[in-house]
Short mmCIF file of C-alpha atoms in Angstrom, two decimals:
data_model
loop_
_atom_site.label_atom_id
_atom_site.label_comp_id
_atom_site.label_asym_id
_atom_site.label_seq_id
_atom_site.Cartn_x
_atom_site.Cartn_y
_atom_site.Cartn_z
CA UNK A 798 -49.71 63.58 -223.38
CA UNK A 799 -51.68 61.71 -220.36
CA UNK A 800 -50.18 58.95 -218.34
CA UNK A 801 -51.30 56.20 -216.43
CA UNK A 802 -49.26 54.24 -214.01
CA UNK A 803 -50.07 51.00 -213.86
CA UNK A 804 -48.71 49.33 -210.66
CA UNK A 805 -47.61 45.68 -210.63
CA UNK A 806 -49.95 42.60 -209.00
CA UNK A 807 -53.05 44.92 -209.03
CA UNK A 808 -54.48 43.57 -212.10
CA UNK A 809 -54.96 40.71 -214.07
CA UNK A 810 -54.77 42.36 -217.50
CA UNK A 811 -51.50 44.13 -216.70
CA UNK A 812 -50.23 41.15 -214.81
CA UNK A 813 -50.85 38.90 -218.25
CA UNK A 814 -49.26 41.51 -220.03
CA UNK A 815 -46.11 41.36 -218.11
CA UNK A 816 -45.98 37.97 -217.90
CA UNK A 817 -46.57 38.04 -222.00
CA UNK A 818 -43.37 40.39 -222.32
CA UNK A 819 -40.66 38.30 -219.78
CA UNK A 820 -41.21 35.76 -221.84
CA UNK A 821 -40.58 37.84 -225.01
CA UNK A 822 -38.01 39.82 -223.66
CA UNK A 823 -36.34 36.77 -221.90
CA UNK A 824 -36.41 39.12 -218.65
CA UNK A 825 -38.45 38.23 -215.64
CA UNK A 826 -41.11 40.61 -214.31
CA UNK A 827 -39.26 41.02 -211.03
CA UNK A 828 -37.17 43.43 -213.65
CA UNK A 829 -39.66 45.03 -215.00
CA UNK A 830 -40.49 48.48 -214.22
CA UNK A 831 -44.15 49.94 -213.04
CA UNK A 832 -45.79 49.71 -217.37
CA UNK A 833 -47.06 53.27 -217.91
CA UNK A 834 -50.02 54.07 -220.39
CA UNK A 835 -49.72 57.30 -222.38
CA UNK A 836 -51.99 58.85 -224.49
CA UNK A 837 -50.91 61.18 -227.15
CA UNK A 838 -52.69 63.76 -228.65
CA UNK A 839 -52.51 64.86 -232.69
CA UNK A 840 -49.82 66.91 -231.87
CA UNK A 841 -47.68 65.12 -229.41
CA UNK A 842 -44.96 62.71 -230.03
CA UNK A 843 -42.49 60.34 -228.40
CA UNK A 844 -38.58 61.25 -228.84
CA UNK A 845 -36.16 59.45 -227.72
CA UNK A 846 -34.59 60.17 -224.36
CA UNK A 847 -32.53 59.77 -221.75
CA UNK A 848 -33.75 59.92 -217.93
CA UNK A 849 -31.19 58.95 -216.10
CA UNK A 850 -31.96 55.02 -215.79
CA UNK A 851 -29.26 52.41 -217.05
CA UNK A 852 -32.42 50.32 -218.91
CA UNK A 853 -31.70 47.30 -220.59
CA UNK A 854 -34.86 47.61 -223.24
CA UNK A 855 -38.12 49.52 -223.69
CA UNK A 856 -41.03 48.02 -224.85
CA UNK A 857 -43.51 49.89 -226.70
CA UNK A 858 -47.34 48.53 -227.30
CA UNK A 859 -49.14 51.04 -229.64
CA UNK A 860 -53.07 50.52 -229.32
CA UNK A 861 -55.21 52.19 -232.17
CA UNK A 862 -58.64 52.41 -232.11
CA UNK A 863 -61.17 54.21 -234.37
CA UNK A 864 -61.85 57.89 -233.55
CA UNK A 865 -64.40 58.19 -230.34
CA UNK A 866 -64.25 54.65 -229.52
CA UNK A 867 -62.58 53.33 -226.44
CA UNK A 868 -60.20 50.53 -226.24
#
């Protein structure tokens, strides 16, 4: 897997997407962590895990796109 850190208040995209998910996850972005963009490849795969942090959710956006294309 590849990931991306995405660090708050340095874009506008990110910045509307964290804005998009306090309001869904009734949490403001002040308590949101850093959003992180992985990339998985054919034979990777996300397992559950713990790390350590006492979280109260995890959010994750899946973005599909056709093969060769960028999204």
């Amino acid at each position: 897997a590849c990931t991306l850190l995405c660090r708050r208040n340095t874009d506008p995209i990110i910045s509307a997407i964290e804005k998009r998910l306090a309001v869904w996850t009734q949490l403001p972005v002040s308590h949101q962590e850093d959003m992180q963009v992985l990339r998985y490849g054919p034979t990777n795969q996300y397992k559950a895990h713990t790390d350590g942090l006492n979280r109260t959710c995890t959010v994750l956006i899946y973005l599909v796109g056709e093969p060769g294309r960028l999204l």
